[in-house]
Coordinates of C-alpha atoms in Angstrom, one line a residue:
M527 CA 100.8 88.6 111.8
S528 CA 104.3 87.2 113.0
A529 CA 103.1 83.9 111.5
R530 CA 103.0 85.2 107.8
L531 CA 106.6 86.8 108.8
W532 CA 104.8 90.3 108.1
A533 CA 107.8 93.1 109.5
L534 CA 106.7 96.5 109.5
C535 CA 109.0 99.7 108.7
C536 CA 107.5 102.8 110.1
L537 CA 107.0 106.6 110.7
L538 CA 105.1 106.2 113.9
N539 CA 103.5 102.8 113.3
P540 CA 105.7 99.8 111.5
V541 CA 105.5 100.0 107.7
V542 CA 107.2 98.9 104.5
S543 CA 107.4 97.8 101.1
S544 CA 107.9 95.9 97.7
A545 CA 107.6 96.2 93.8
W546 CA 109.0 96.5 90.3
T547 CA 112.2 98.5 89.0
G548 CA 111.7 100.9 86.4
S549 CA 114.4 102.4 84.0
T550 CA 116.5 105.0 85.3
P551 CA 116.4 108.2 84.4
S552 CA 119.1 111.2 84.3
A553 CA 120.6 111.9 87.8
G554 CA 118.6 114.3 89.6
P555 CA 119.4 116.4 92.7
D556 CA 121.8 115.1 95.0
V557 CA 120.2 112.9 98.5
V558 CA 123.5 113.4 100.9
V559 CA 122.9 110.7 103.4
Y560 CA 124.8 111.1 106.8
L561 CA 125.3 107.6 108.1
K562 CA 125.5 107.2 112.0
T563 CA 126.3 103.8 113.7
D564 CA 126.4 102.5 117.0
S565 CA 128.9 99.5 116.6
V566 CA 131.4 98.3 114.2
Q567 CA 129.2 97.0 110.7
P568 CA 130.0 94.4 108.5
A569 CA 131.7 96.2 105.6
R570 CA 130.5 94.3 102.4
S571 CA 126.7 94.6 103.7
L572 CA 127.6 98.4 103.8
E573 CA 128.9 98.1 100.4
H574 CA 126.5 96.5 99.1
M575 CA 123.5 99.1 100.7
K576 CA 124.8 101.5 99.2
R577 CA 125.1 100.7 95.8
E578 CA 121.4 99.4 95.7
L579 CA 120.1 102.2 97.3
G580 CA 122.0 104.6 94.6
A581 CA 120.1 102.7 91.7
L582 CA 116.8 102.8 93.8
M583 CA 116.9 106.5 93.9
S584 CA 118.0 106.7 90.6
V585 CA 114.7 105.8 89.2
P586 CA 112.7 108.8 90.6
G587 CA 115.8 111.3 89.5
Y588 CA 118.2 111.4 92.6
R589 CA 121.7 110.5 93.0
V590 CA 123.3 109.9 96.6
E591 CA 126.0 110.6 98.4
W592 CA 127.3 109.4 101.5
R593 CA 128.9 111.0 104.4
D594 CA 130.2 110.1 107.8
A595 CA 128.0 111.7 110.5
Q596 CA 131.1 111.8 113.1
S597 CA 133.2 114.0 109.8
P598 CA 130.5 116.3 108.3
D599 CA 130.9 118.1 105.0
R600 CA 129.7 121.6 104.6
N601 CA 129.9 121.6 100.8
V602 CA 126.1 120.5 100.5
D603 CA 124.6 123.2 98.5
N604 CA 121.3 122.0 96.6
A605 CA 120.8 118.8 98.3
E606 CA 118.7 117.0 100.6
L607 CA 120.5 116.2 103.9
V608 CA 119.2 113.0 105.6
V609 CA 120.6 111.3 108.6
V610 CA 120.2 107.5 108.9
E611 CA 120.8 105.8 111.9
L612 CA 122.6 101.8 111.8
R613 CA 121.1 100.3 115.2
G614 CA 122.8 96.6 115.7
S615 CA 124.7 94.7 113.7
C616 CA 123.7 95.2 110.2
G617 CA 124.3 91.4 109.2
V618 CA 124.0 87.6 110.4
P619 CA 127.1 86.0 111.7
P620 CA 127.2 82.4 111.2
G621 CA 126.0 80.2 113.4
W622 CA 123.6 82.2 114.7
L623 CA 120.7 80.4 114.3
A624 CA 122.2 77.4 116.2
A625 CA 122.9 79.8 119.2
G626 CA 118.7 80.0 118.9
H627 CA 118.4 83.4 117.9
T628 CA 114.7 83.7 117.2
G629 CA 111.8 85.7 117.6
R630 CA 109.1 88.3 116.6
A631 CA 110.9 91.1 114.1
D632 CA 109.7 94.4 115.4
S633 CA 110.0 97.7 113.9
L634 CA 112.8 97.7 111.5
A635 CA 113.2 101.6 110.6
S636 CA 111.6 104.5 111.1
T637 CA 111.5 108.5 110.4
H638 CA 110.8 111.2 112.7
V639 CA 107.9 113.5 112.1
S640 CA 106.8 116.9 113.7
G641 CA 103.0 117.7 113.3
A642 CA 102.9 117.9 109.4
K643 CA 106.2 117.8 108.4
V644 CA 108.4 114.9 108.2
L645 CA 111.8 115.4 109.4
P646 CA 114.9 113.8 107.7
F647 CA 115.9 111.5 110.6
S648 CA 115.6 108.1 110.3
W649 CA 117.2 104.8 111.8
L650 CA 117.3 101.1 110.9
N651 CA 116.9 98.3 113.4
C652 CA 119.7 95.9 112.1
D653 CA 118.9 93.4 115.2
S654 CA 114.9 93.0 113.7
L655 CA 116.1 92.9 110.4
T656 CA 118.5 89.5 111.2
R657 CA 115.5 88.3 112.9
L658 CA 113.4 88.4 109.9
L659 CA 116.1 87.2 107.5
A660 CA 118.2 85.0 109.4
P661 CA 116.1 81.7 108.4
S662 CA 116.4 82.1 104.8
L663 CA 119.9 83.4 105.0
A664 CA 121.7 81.1 107.0
G665 CA 122.6 78.7 104.4
E666 CA 123.9 81.3 102.0
A667 CA 127.7 81.4 101.4
D668 CA 129.1 84.2 103.0
A669 CA 129.8 87.0 99.8
Q670 CA 126.2 86.3 98.9
R671 CA 124.1 86.3 102.7
D672 CA 125.9 90.0 102.9
Y673 CA 124.7 90.8 99.1
L674 CA 121.1 90.0 100.2
Y675 CA 121.5 91.9 103.7
G676 CA 123.1 94.8 102.2
R677 CA 120.3 95.2 99.5
A678 CA 117.5 94.3 101.9
M679 CA 119.0 97.6 104.3
A680 CA 118.6 99.6 101.0
R681 CA 115.1 98.8 100.3
L682 CA 114.4 100.2 103.9
V683 CA 116.3 102.9 103.7
A684 CA 114.7 103.8 99.9
H685 CA 111.5 103.4 102.0
E686 CA 112.3 106.3 104.6
L687 CA 113.5 108.7 102.2
Y688 CA 110.0 107.9 100.1
H689 CA 108.4 109.6 103.4
I690 CA 110.5 112.3 103.5
L691 CA 111.2 113.5 100.1
A692 CA 107.7 113.5 99.2
N693 CA 107.1 114.8 103.1
T694 CA 104.3 112.3 103.5
R695 CA 102.9 110.1 106.2
E696 CA 100.8 107.7 103.7
H697 CA 102.1 105.0 101.7
G698 CA 101.4 103.8 98.3
R699 CA 99.4 100.6 96.9
E700 CA 102.3 98.9 95.6
G701 CA 105.8 99.0 95.6
I702 CA 108.4 101.2 97.8
G703 CA 105.9 103.2 99.0
K704 CA 103.7 100.3 100.1
A705 CA 102.4 99.4 103.8
G706 CA 103.7 96.3 104.7
F707 CA 106.1 93.2 103.4
T708 CA 107.3 90.0 104.1
S709 CA 111.2 88.3 104.4
K710 CA 110.1 87.3 100.5
D711 CA 109.5 90.8 99.4
L712 CA 113.1 92.0 100.5
L713 CA 115.1 89.8 99.1
S714 CA 113.1 89.1 96.1
E715 CA 115.5 89.7 92.5
R716 CA 112.6 92.8 91.5
F717 CA 111.9 94.9 94.2
G718 CA 111.9 99.1 93.7
F719 CA 109.5 102.0 93.3
A720 CA 106.3 101.9 92.0
T721 CA 105.0 104.2 89.3
A722 CA 102.8 106.4 91.1
S723 CA 105.5 106.3 94.2
T724 CA 108.5 108.0 91.4
A725 CA 105.8 110.4 90.2
L726 CA 105.5 111.7 93.9
I727 CA 109.2 112.0 94.9
A728 CA 110.2 113.2 91.4
K729 CA 107.5 116.3 91.6
A730 CA 109.3 117.2 95.2
R731 CA 112.4 117.9 93.5

């Protein structure tokens, strides 16, 4: 598995995604994402993550709003509420590979479940994501590296939102709902929801 650079992002076991982005329908109900971090995160990576997630979720008809988990806002009527925790430092610092930071990428993200219910609490393991992406991003300019890293983060979060909004542990055959992916998938130019996953999430609205 590691020889093929497979990374998995999971509910109970690691899983994730890859696909083509379709046309953007009109905005639908809000998804309010409360962002929780355990360290100071690179601002540019977070900006790119938020922008890309908004574009991805607009395909099945959702409009994403971001809130600070430390300062919750009560004005969230008619919205799906999700907490996303970022663990570790979400970025590839200069000289990361030269310092000998290598190794297998463990689970990249996960969402809690209780019985048949997928709970709206997810986390993203940025240390694992950095180990996966660093060999491909090490030679990029700072701005491009931040952009690609943030876009990869958004794709992981979108996968977890797929499980939460559709309330399913199952995976699709392709796209954001797909179970497995490589670093090439996360960094590819086109990567979004497949038609079947889009329909499943849209049906849950």
